[in-house]
Coordinates of C-alpha atoms in Angstrom, one line a residue:
X16 CA -2.5 97.4 235.3
X17 CA -2.1 100.9 233.8
X18 CA 1.4 102.4 233.6
X19 CA 1.7 105.4 236.0
X20 CA 2.3 108.7 234.3
X21 CA 5.4 110.4 235.5
X22 CA 5.0 114.0 236.5
X23 CA 8.6 115.3 236.8
X24 CA 7.6 118.7 238.3
X25 CA 5.4 117.2 241.0
X26 CA 8.2 114.7 241.9
X27 CA 10.8 117.4 241.9
X28 CA 8.6 119.8 243.9
X29 CA 8.1 117.1 246.5
X30 CA 11.9 116.5 246.6
X31 CA 12.6 120.2 247.1
X32 CA 10.1 120.4 249.9
X33 CA 11.8 117.4 251.7
X34 CA 15.2 119.0 251.1
X35 CA 14.0 122.4 252.4
X36 CA 12.6 120.7 255.6
X37 CA 15.8 118.7 256.0
X38 CA 18.1 121.7 255.3
X39 CA 15.9 124.0 257.5
X40 CA 17.5 122.7 260.7
X41 CA 21.0 123.1 259.4
X42 CA 22.9 126.3 259.9
X43 CA 24.9 127.0 256.8
X44 CA 28.3 128.6 257.4
X45 CA 29.8 130.3 254.4
X46 CA 29.0 132.5 251.5
X47 CA 25.8 132.0 249.4
X48 CA 25.1 134.1 246.3
X49 CA 21.6 134.3 244.8
X50 CA 21.2 135.7 241.3
X51 CA 19.6 135.1 237.9
X52 CA 21.2 134.5 234.5
X53 CA 20.8 138.1 233.5
X54 CA 22.5 139.4 236.7
X55 CA 26.1 138.1 236.6
X56 CA 28.2 138.3 239.8
X57 CA 31.9 138.8 240.1
X58 CA 34.7 138.1 242.6
X59 CA 32.9 135.2 244.3
X60 CA 35.1 133.0 246.5
X61 CA 35.6 129.5 245.1
X62 CA 33.9 128.1 248.2
X63 CA 30.7 130.2 247.6
X64 CA 27.5 128.5 246.7
X65 CA 26.2 130.4 243.7
X66 CA 22.5 129.8 243.0
X67 CA 20.8 131.0 239.8
X68 CA 17.1 131.2 240.8
X69 CA 15.9 131.0 237.2
X70 CA 17.8 127.8 236.6
X71 CA 14.8 125.5 237.0
X72 CA 12.8 127.5 234.4
X73 CA 15.8 127.3 232.0
X74 CA 16.0 123.5 232.5
X75 CA 12.3 123.2 231.9
X76 CA 12.8 125.1 228.6
X77 CA 15.7 122.9 227.6
X78 CA 13.6 119.7 228.3
X79 CA 10.6 121.1 226.4
X80 CA 12.7 122.3 223.4
X81 CA 11.5 121.1 220.1
X82 CA 8.4 119.3 221.4
X83 CA 5.6 119.3 218.9
X84 CA 2.2 121.1 219.5
X85 CA 0.4 117.7 219.3
X86 CA 0.1 116.7 223.0
X87 CA 0.1 112.9 222.3
X88 CA 3.3 113.2 220.1
X89 CA 4.9 115.5 222.7
X90 CA 4.1 113.0 225.5
X91 CA 5.7 110.2 223.5
X92 CA 8.9 112.2 222.8
X93 CA 9.1 113.3 226.5
X94 CA 8.7 109.7 227.6
X95 CA 11.5 108.7 225.3
X96 CA 13.7 111.4 226.7
X97 CA 12.9 110.3 230.2
X98 CA 13.9 106.7 229.5
X99 CA 17.3 107.8 228.0
X100 CA 20.6 107.5 229.7
X101 CA 20.9 111.2 230.4
X102 CA 17.6 111.5 232.3
X103 CA 19.2 110.7 235.8
X104 CA 21.6 113.6 235.3
X105 CA 18.7 115.9 234.4
X106 CA 16.9 114.8 237.6
X107 CA 20.0 115.5 239.6
X108 CA 20.3 119.0 238.0
X109 CA 16.6 119.6 238.9
X110 CA 17.3 118.6 242.5
X111 CA 20.3 120.9 242.7
X112 CA 18.5 123.9 241.2
X113 CA 15.3 123.4 243.3
X114 CA 17.4 123.0 246.5
X115 CA 18.9 126.5 245.8
X116 CA 15.5 127.9 245.2
X117 CA 14.3 126.4 248.4
X118 CA 17.3 127.8 250.3
X119 CA 16.5 131.3 248.9
X120 CA 12.9 130.9 250.0
X121 CA 14.0 129.8 253.5
X122 CA 16.3 132.8 253.9
X123 CA 13.6 135.2 252.6
X124 CA 15.7 136.5 249.7
X125 CA 13.8 139.4 248.3
X126 CA 15.8 140.5 245.2
X127 CA 19.0 139.7 243.3
X128 CA 21.8 139.7 243.4
X129 CA 21.9 138.8 247.1
X130 CA 25.1 137.9 249.0
X131 CA 24.5 136.0 252.2
X132 CA 27.1 135.2 254.9
X133 CA 26.6 132.4 257.4
X134 CA 22.8 132.5 256.8
X135 CA 22.7 135.7 259.0
X136 CA 23.8 138.7 256.9
X137 CA 22.6 139.7 253.5
X138 CA 23.6 142.5 251.0
X139 CA 21.2 143.1 248.1
X140 CA 22.0 144.7 244.8
X141 CA 25.8 144.3 244.8
X142 CA 27.2 142.1 242.0
X143 CA 30.7 142.2 243.3
X144 CA 30.7 139.6 246.0
X145 CA 33.9 140.8 247.6
X146 CA 32.5 144.3 248.0
X147 CA 29.4 142.8 249.6
X148 CA 31.5 140.8 252.0
X149 CA 33.5 143.8 252.9
X150 CA 30.2 145.7 253.7
X151 CA 29.1 142.8 255.9
X152 CA 32.5 142.9 257.7
X153 CA 32.2 146.6 258.3
X154 CA 28.7 146.1 259.7
X155 CA 29.7 143.2 262.0
X156 CA 32.7 145.2 263.2
X157 CA 30.5 148.2 264.0
X158 CA 28.0 145.9 265.7
X159 CA 30.8 144.4 267.9
X160 CA 31.9 147.9 268.8
X161 CA 28.5 148.9 270.0
X162 CA 28.2 148.7 273.9

């Protein structure tokens, strides 16, 4: 019987879809911040979920680092890495990063940085999370004052 070839991206994509479908019915209360490595944020509360949307690509690059151009040799090295003791931690990181990407997709995040409160309010382009939250507070206060 042939040994199945593991396709980490396909497995992780399937996991992220299942996570997105599962998380889709859950209302998230709290602060979520979506950004990329080149767009740092400041003043995020400790309880905020900070998601770097380019984290999966960076993890791909880390796993692929130093692989030879020869596909057979690269496959052998990658299989060796996948059977190592650190591979489960790598899979866990993939799950976490793709869960964040799926959440951004579910919310319809259009650009970064994006600060989301309670899955209802979003402020784009503000790297200072505290300032973004104050802007949301002003908006909701004004919304409550409208008859």
